[in-house]
Amino acid sequence: IMTSSVKVVDKGMERILRELPYLRGASVDVGVQSDAGTGDDGETPIAAYAAYNEFGTKSIPARPFMAQAADENNRKWTQTAGKILNSIYEGRSTAESGLAILGQMAEDDIKNKITTLKEPPNSPLTIALKGSANPLIDNNNLRQSIRYVVNI
């Protein structure tokens, strides 16, 4: 009678299969979340202020801070996502922690864009009223409201 044996060597497939369901449909929402609260008037949601500035209104020129941050950092975010997938494959990270890293990076980049955006400038009247020439910083509510949420 001949017998044979097979030795199974798991090189990470079990780990990948365990994380796969978390990656399917997983996402990171970055920006002003719906629960960010209201502005100084106590009525207008901060998310509305963000939209007014991102897209503009009849009286506010568009200052697309989120779109510009995404355009300027797209390559970095894509490269980081690739590194995160490698890290998950190698067992050094989970889907949730990897998405949190990506979310924090995007949050920081959007906040930086709010701080550094200069065009289009505020009108002289607006500068006089708020005491600042920075178009997107008045009381800092908008910048402080930018955050990420991992959806698994």
PDB file of C-alpha atoms in Angstrom, residues 36-120:
ATOM      1  CA  ALA A  36     -21.659  68.517  11.494  1.00  0.00           C
ATOM      2  CA  GLY A  37     -24.154  70.929  13.000  1.00  0.00           C
ATOM      3  CA  THR A  38     -25.081  74.449  12.002  1.00  0.00           C
ATOM      4  CA  GLY A  39     -23.222  77.664  11.385  1.00  0.00           C
ATOM      5  CA  ASP A  40     -23.238  80.772  13.541  1.00  0.00           C
ATOM      6  CA  ASP A  41     -26.870  81.552  12.657  1.00  0.00           C
ATOM      7  CA  GLY A  42     -27.925  78.301  14.376  1.00  0.00           C
ATOM      8  CA  GLU A  43     -30.025  77.309  11.376  1.00  0.00           C
ATOM      9  CA  THR A  44     -27.942  76.786   8.244  1.00  0.00           C
ATOM     10  CA  PRO A  45     -26.174  73.399   8.212  1.00  0.00           C
ATOM     11  CA  ILE A  46     -22.402  73.634   7.860  1.00  0.00           C
ATOM     12  CA  ALA A  47     -22.763  71.140   4.995  1.00  0.00           C
ATOM     13  CA  ALA A  48     -24.815  73.809   3.173  1.00  0.00           C
ATOM     14  CA  TYR A  49     -22.051  76.395   3.692  1.00  0.00           C
ATOM     15  CA  ALA A  50     -19.600  73.869   2.260  1.00  0.00           C
ATOM     16  CA  ALA A  51     -21.806  73.360  -0.806  1.00  0.00           C
ATOM     17  CA  TYR A  52     -22.262  77.132  -1.275  1.00  0.00           C
ATOM     18  CA  ASN A  53     -18.497  77.566  -1.350  1.00  0.00           C
ATOM     19  CA  GLU A  54     -17.708  74.447  -3.369  1.00  0.00           C
ATOM     20  CA  PHE A  55     -20.207  75.223  -6.141  1.00  0.00           C
ATOM     21  CA  GLY A  56     -20.950  78.923  -5.676  1.00  0.00           C
ATOM     22  CA  THR A  57     -24.250  80.807  -5.494  1.00  0.00           C
ATOM     23  CA  LYS A  58     -25.573  84.027  -7.008  1.00  0.00           C
ATOM     24  CA  SER A  59     -23.571  86.033  -4.477  1.00  0.00           C
ATOM     25  CA  ILE A  60     -20.698  83.635  -3.590  1.00  0.00           C
ATOM     26  CA  PRO A  61     -18.164  82.640  -6.252  1.00  0.00           C
ATOM     27  CA  ALA A  62     -17.302  78.947  -6.493  1.00  0.00           C
ATOM     28  CA  ARG A  63     -14.288  78.005  -4.393  1.00  0.00           C
ATOM     29  CA  PRO A  64     -14.053  74.239  -5.062  1.00  0.00           C
ATOM     30  CA  PHE A  65     -11.822  73.277  -2.146  1.00  0.00           C
ATOM     31  CA  MET A  66     -12.809  69.603  -2.171  1.00  0.00           C
ATOM     32  CA  ALA A  67     -12.510  69.158  -5.945  1.00  0.00           C
ATOM     33  CA  GLN A  68      -9.157  70.948  -5.982  1.00  0.00           C
ATOM     34  CA  ALA A  69      -7.868  68.849  -3.072  1.00  0.00           C
ATOM     35  CA  ALA A  70      -8.937  65.679  -4.905  1.00  0.00           C
ATOM     36  CA  ASP A  71      -7.355  66.810  -8.182  1.00  0.00           C
ATOM     37  CA  GLU A  72      -4.094  67.830  -6.512  1.00  0.00           C
ATOM     38  CA  ASN A  73      -3.788  64.660  -4.416  1.00  0.00           C
ATOM     39  CA  ASN A  74      -5.321  62.003  -6.668  1.00  0.00           C
ATOM     40  CA  ARG A  75      -1.983  60.354  -7.484  1.00  0.00           C
ATOM     41  CA  LYS A  76      -0.923  60.282  -3.816  1.00  0.00           C
ATOM     42  CA  TRP A  77      -4.283  58.840  -2.735  1.00  0.00           C
ATOM     43  CA  THR A  78      -4.153  56.182  -5.474  1.00  0.00           C
ATOM     44  CA  GLN A  79      -0.590  55.179  -4.565  1.00  0.00           C
ATOM     45  CA  THR A  80      -1.544  55.001  -0.888  1.00  0.00           C
ATOM     46  CA  ALA A  81      -4.548  52.803  -1.718  1.00  0.00           C
ATOM     47  CA  GLY A  82      -2.196  50.435  -3.567  1.00  0.00           C
ATOM     48  CA  LYS A  83       0.155  50.290  -0.590  1.00  0.00           C
ATOM     49  CA  ILE A  84      -2.785  49.600   1.708  1.00  0.00           C
ATOM     50  CA  LEU A  85      -3.930  46.693  -0.467  1.00  0.00           C
ATOM     51  CA  ASN A  86      -0.390  45.287  -0.320  1.00  0.00           C
ATOM     52  CA  SER A  87      -0.384  45.731   3.434  1.00  0.00           C
ATOM     53  CA  ILE A  88      -3.679  43.835   3.721  1.00  0.00           C
ATOM     54  CA  TYR A  89      -2.301  41.082   1.493  1.00  0.00           C
ATOM     55  CA  GLU A  90       0.818  40.825   3.662  1.00  0.00           C
ATOM     56  CA  GLY A  91      -1.270  40.733   6.846  1.00  0.00           C
ATOM     57  CA  ARG A  92       0.086  43.995   8.233  1.00  0.00           C
ATOM     58  CA  SER A  93      -3.246  45.803   7.994  1.00  0.00           C
ATOM     59  CA  THR A  94      -6.985  45.264   7.920  1.00  0.00           C
ATOM     60  CA  ALA A  95      -9.463  46.759   5.478  1.00  0.00           C
ATOM     61  CA  GLU A  96     -10.855  49.035   8.188  1.00  0.00           C
ATOM     62  CA  SER A  97      -7.491  50.349   9.385  1.00  0.00           C
ATOM     63  CA  GLY A  98      -6.303  50.823   5.803  1.00  0.00           C
ATOM     64  CA  LEU A  99      -9.387  52.829   4.887  1.00  0.00           C
ATOM     65  CA  ALA A 100      -8.902  54.923   8.022  1.00  0.00           C
ATOM     66  CA  ILE A 101      -5.369  55.791   6.885  1.00  0.00           C
ATOM     67  CA  LEU A 102      -6.686  56.836   3.483  1.00  0.00           C
ATOM     68  CA  GLY A 103      -9.538  58.816   5.068  1.00  0.00           C
ATOM     69  CA  GLN A 104      -7.211  60.694   7.414  1.00  0.00           C
ATOM     70  CA  MET A 105      -4.923  61.565   4.519  1.00  0.00           C
ATOM     71  CA  ALA A 106      -7.816  62.952   2.459  1.00  0.00           C
ATOM     72  CA  GLU A 107      -9.196  64.844   5.478  1.00  0.00           C
ATOM     73  CA  ASP A 108      -5.813  66.484   6.075  1.00  0.00           C
ATOM     74  CA  ASP A 109      -5.452  67.408   2.399  1.00  0.00           C
ATOM     75  CA  ILE A 110      -8.917  69.000   2.237  1.00  0.00           C
ATOM     76  CA  LYS A 111      -8.275  70.974   5.448  1.00  0.00           C
ATOM     77  CA  ASN A 112      -4.974  72.147   3.990  1.00  0.00           C
ATOM     78  CA  LYS A 113      -6.752  73.304   0.817  1.00  0.00           C
ATOM     79  CA  ILE A 114      -9.256  75.304   2.919  1.00  0.00           C
ATOM     80  CA  THR A 115      -6.332  77.001   4.647  1.00  0.00           C
ATOM     81  CA  THR A 116      -4.319  77.750   1.520  1.00  0.00           C
ATOM     82  CA  LEU A 117      -7.026  78.565  -1.053  1.00  0.00           C
ATOM     83  CA  LYS A 118      -6.766  82.225  -2.056  1.00  0.00           C
ATOM     84  CA  GLU A 119      -8.782  82.483  -5.301  1.00  0.00           C
ATOM     85  CA  PRO A 120     -11.203  83.914  -5.930  1.00  0.00           C
TER      86      PRO A 120
END
